[in-house]
Every structure is written in structure tokens, then in C-alpha cells.
Coordinates of C-alpha atoms in Angstrom, one line a residue:
M263 CA 3.2 48.4 3.1
D264 CA 2.6 49.8 -0.4
D265 CA 4.7 47.0 -2.0
Q266 CA 3.2 43.7 -0.8
T267 CA 6.1 41.5 -2.0
F268 CA 8.2 39.8 0.6
N269 CA 11.9 39.1 0.9
E270 CA 13.1 35.8 -0.6
P271 CA 14.7 33.3 1.8
R272 CA 18.4 33.7 2.4
I273 CA 19.4 30.4 3.9
A274 CA 22.0 27.7 3.1
L275 CA 21.3 24.4 4.8
N276 CA 24.6 22.7 4.5
R277 CA 24.4 20.9 7.9
I278 CA 21.2 19.5 9.3
Y279 CA 22.3 18.8 12.8
T280 CA 24.2 21.4 14.8
R281 CA 23.9 20.0 18.4
A282 CA 22.8 23.5 19.4
G283 CA 19.4 22.2 20.5
D284 CA 20.7 19.4 22.7
T285 CA 20.0 21.4 25.8
G286 CA 16.3 21.7 24.9
Q287 CA 16.5 25.3 23.6
T288 CA 16.1 26.8 20.2
R289 CA 16.5 30.3 18.6
L290 CA 13.9 32.7 17.4
V291 CA 14.6 34.7 14.2
G292 CA 15.9 37.6 16.3
G293 CA 18.4 35.3 18.0
Q294 CA 16.7 34.9 21.3
R295 CA 17.2 31.5 22.9
V296 CA 14.0 30.0 24.3
S297 CA 12.9 26.6 25.5
K298 CA 11.6 24.2 22.8
D299 CA 8.3 23.8 24.7
D300 CA 7.8 27.6 24.8
L301 CA 4.2 28.5 23.7
R302 CA 5.5 30.5 20.7
I303 CA 7.5 27.5 19.5
D304 CA 4.4 25.2 20.1
C305 CA 2.4 27.6 17.9
Y306 CA 4.6 27.6 14.8
G307 CA 5.6 24.0 15.4
T308 CA 1.9 23.1 15.1
I309 CA 1.6 25.2 12.0
D310 CA 4.5 23.2 10.6
E311 CA 2.6 20.0 11.5
L312 CA -0.5 21.4 9.7
N313 CA 1.7 22.2 6.6
A314 CA 2.8 18.6 6.5
C315 CA -0.8 17.3 6.7
I316 CA -1.9 19.6 4.0
G317 CA 1.0 18.4 1.9
A318 CA -0.4 14.8 2.2
A319 CA -3.9 16.0 1.3
R320 CA -2.5 17.9 -1.7
T321 CA -0.7 14.8 -2.9
T322 CA -4.0 12.8 -2.7
A323 CA -5.8 15.6 -4.6
E324 CA -3.2 15.4 -7.4
E325 CA -3.6 11.6 -7.5
L326 CA -7.4 11.9 -7.8
A327 CA -7.4 14.7 -10.3
G328 CA -7.8 12.1 -13.1
R329 CA -11.2 11.1 -11.7
A330 CA -12.4 14.6 -11.3
E331 CA -10.7 17.5 -13.0
P332 CA -11.9 20.2 -10.5
V333 CA -9.9 18.4 -7.8
R334 CA -6.8 19.7 -9.6
T335 CA -7.9 23.2 -8.7
L336 CA -8.1 22.2 -5.0
A337 CA -4.6 20.8 -5.2
S338 CA -3.4 24.1 -6.5
I339 CA -5.2 25.9 -3.7
L340 CA -3.6 23.6 -1.1
M341 CA -0.2 24.3 -2.5
R342 CA -0.8 28.1 -2.1
V343 CA -1.9 27.5 1.5
Q344 CA 1.3 25.6 2.2
H345 CA 3.3 28.7 1.2
E346 CA 1.0 30.9 3.3
L347 CA 1.5 28.7 6.3
F348 CA 5.3 29.0 6.0
N349 CA 4.9 32.8 5.9
L350 CA 2.8 32.5 9.0
G351 CA 5.4 30.4 10.7
S352 CA 8.0 33.0 9.8
I353 CA 6.2 35.9 11.5
L354 CA 5.4 33.8 14.6
A355 CA 9.0 32.8 14.9
T356 CA 9.9 36.5 15.2
L357 CA 9.2 38.7 18.2
P358 CA 7.3 41.9 17.2
E359 CA 10.3 44.2 17.8
D360 CA 12.4 42.1 15.3
V361 CA 10.0 42.0 12.4
H362 CA 11.3 43.5 9.2
A363 CA 9.1 45.4 6.7
K364 CA 9.5 42.9 3.9
Q365 CA 9.4 39.8 6.2
P366 CA 6.9 37.1 5.0
R367 CA 3.7 37.2 6.9
I368 CA -0.1 36.8 6.6
T369 CA -2.1 39.8 5.5
E370 CA -5.8 40.5 4.9
A371 CA -5.3 39.4 1.3
E372 CA -4.9 35.8 2.4
V373 CA -7.9 36.0 4.7
E374 CA -10.1 37.4 2.0
Q375 CA -9.0 34.9 -0.6
L376 CA -10.0 32.0 1.8
E377 CA -13.4 33.6 2.3
R378 CA -13.9 33.8 -1.5
E379 CA -12.9 30.1 -1.8
I380 CA -15.2 29.0 1.0
D381 CA -18.1 30.8 -0.6
A382 CA -17.4 29.3 -4.0
A383 CA -17.1 25.8 -2.8
N384 CA -20.1 26.1 -0.4
E385 CA -22.4 27.2 -3.3
E386 CA -22.0 23.7 -4.8
L387 CA -23.0 21.9 -1.6
K388 CA -26.4 20.9 -0.1
P389 CA -27.2 22.2 3.4
L390 CA -26.1 19.9 6.2
R391 CA -28.8 18.2 8.2
S392 CA -26.4 16.5 10.6
F393 CA -22.7 16.7 11.6
V394 CA -20.3 15.0 9.3
L395 CA -17.9 12.2 10.2
P396 CA -14.6 12.1 8.4
G397 CA -14.1 9.3 5.8
G398 CA -16.3 9.7 2.8
N399 CA -13.2 9.2 0.8
R400 CA -9.4 9.4 1.4
L401 CA -9.1 13.1 0.5
D402 CA -12.1 14.0 2.7
A403 CA -10.6 12.2 5.6
E404 CA -7.2 13.9 5.1
L405 CA -8.8 17.3 4.9
H406 CA -10.5 16.6 8.2
I407 CA -7.2 15.7 9.8
C408 CA -5.9 19.1 8.5
R409 CA -8.9 20.8 10.0
T410 CA -8.4 19.4 13.4
V411 CA -4.7 20.3 13.4
C412 CA -5.6 23.8 12.2
R413 CA -8.1 24.2 15.1
R414 CA -5.3 23.1 17.6
A415 CA -3.0 25.7 16.0
E416 CA -5.7 28.3 16.4
R417 CA -6.2 27.4 20.1
L418 CA -2.5 27.7 20.8
L419 CA -2.3 31.1 19.0
V420 CA -5.3 32.4 21.1
R421 CA -3.3 31.4 24.2
L422 CA -0.2 33.1 22.9
A423 CA -2.2 36.3 22.1
R424 CA -3.3 36.6 25.7
E425 CA 0.4 36.8 26.7
Q426 CA 2.2 38.4 23.8
T427 CA 1.5 40.5 20.8
V428 CA 0.2 38.5 17.9
P429 CA -0.7 39.8 14.4
P430 CA -4.6 39.8 14.3
E431 CA -4.4 38.6 10.7
A432 CA -2.8 35.4 11.9
L433 CA -5.7 34.6 14.1
R434 CA -8.2 35.4 11.4
Y435 CA -6.3 33.3 8.9
L436 CA -6.3 30.2 11.0
N437 CA -10.0 30.6 11.8
R438 CA -10.9 30.9 8.1
L439 CA -8.5 28.1 7.1
S440 CA -10.2 25.7 9.5
D441 CA -13.6 26.6 8.0
A442 CA -12.2 26.3 4.5
L443 CA -10.8 22.8 5.2
F444 CA -14.2 21.7 6.5
V445 CA -15.9 23.0 3.4
W446 CA -13.2 21.5 1.1
S447 CA -13.7 18.1 2.8
R448 CA -17.4 18.2 2.0
W449 CA -16.7 19.5 -1.5
A450 CA -14.2 16.6 -2.1
N451 CA -17.0 14.1 -1.6
H452 CA -19.2 16.2 -4.0
A453 CA -16.5 16.4 -6.7
L454 CA -15.6 12.7 -6.5
G455 CA -19.2 11.5 -6.3
T456 CA -18.9 9.8 -2.9
S457 CA -21.5 10.0 -0.1
E458 CA -20.9 12.0 3.1
T459 CA -20.9 10.1 6.3
L460 CA -23.4 11.8 8.6
W461 CA -23.4 11.4 12.4
E462 CA -26.2 9.1 13.6
P463 CA -26.4 9.1 17.4
N464 CA -28.2 5.7 17.4
A465 CA -25.5 4.0 15.3
S466 CA -23.6 3.6 18.5
A467 CA -23.5 0.3 20.4
T468 CA -26.1 1.6 22.9
G469 CA -28.5 2.7 20.1
R470 CA -28.2 -0.6 18.3
T471 CA -28.8 -2.6 21.4
S472 CA -31.8 -0.5 22.4
S473 CA -33.4 -1.0 19.0

């Protein structure tokens, strides 16, 4: 596409419940009725879950921006990611033969932007000497929740790609996003001046008893 702009939404949500899904089926964008536990539905449903989790992390980042102004930038990035995830959900809710030229989707531009942001944040961090446990601060923990949901969405999309045509950019995007969420969780500790919680194998009940 020469023009990378997408069509604006054309919806009117006047009624929230329609009873159309009471039989356990739903419709794709092209009108096809499928079971609500169809793998494609599971994929974009998990992306919807991820979007909600990122919304929670973004709210936390906005609340903490008063303590560290750079966190406001992260909140802005997370807002953009939420829009991108909705674009991703749109394309996954559509069978390839029904995709329109201007339909919202993920492109290489989104993948490349995440890579730039990963590199920029990672430059401020010290190399890791152990695995990280979530929980240095609230924002760190919420970003780790986002990361794990993102990994689950990626696994589901890999499964779907074995059975149906999936845009390769979608897979790359989720892979980069999970990496970005990990780096941002570490960066949140750095920006807010809190210590990372590193994995210590002998901090377990077994290790303490043996010592």
C-alpha cells in the first residue's frame, strides 16, 4: 500500500446484547459464523485480554509520572500499543480473502518502532546477571503480566499459522512486543529508582533449610 492510512471505524453500538451468541457462536468480519472457542477467536480474544492488561499498566504509568517524568513517555508508548493491538485484532478477526486494502492491520512500521524502543530503553539498563522476578514496583509487575499474556497470544498465533494463513508481521509484532514489555518492566524499576528482584534458587524453602 502506498498510502499507509487505514479506514476509520464505521460502527454504531446502540445495543450491547443481541442474543446472537447464545448458541456459542460468533461472527468474523466477513460474516462467517464460527464457534466461540475457535482458535482464531482465541487468538484475538487473548489480544483483547492483553490490551486490557496494557491499559492497566498505562494507567499506573500515568499515576507514577509525577515521580519520574520519563515514565510519562512510557505511558504514551503503551497508549500507541493499545491502538496497534486493536488493529491486530481487526486483521485476525478477518479471513484473508475478506481483508480490505485499507483495513487496520500491523505492518513492518510497528515492528521496527518496537525494535527502536527496545534498543533505546535497554541502553539505560545494566546487563542481567540472573533472571528477574516480577514485583520491583507495581508498574514493573503489571508489565510482566502484560508480557506473559503477550507470550500466550504469540503461542496461539503460532498454532493458528500452522493451520491458516496469518500475516507474518503479526507474529513478528507479538514477538517484539513481548521483548519490549520485558525491557520496559526493567526500565520501570530503573526510572523509578526501585531495585529489581532477581531470581535466587536458594531462596526457596529447600535452599533455606539446607543452609
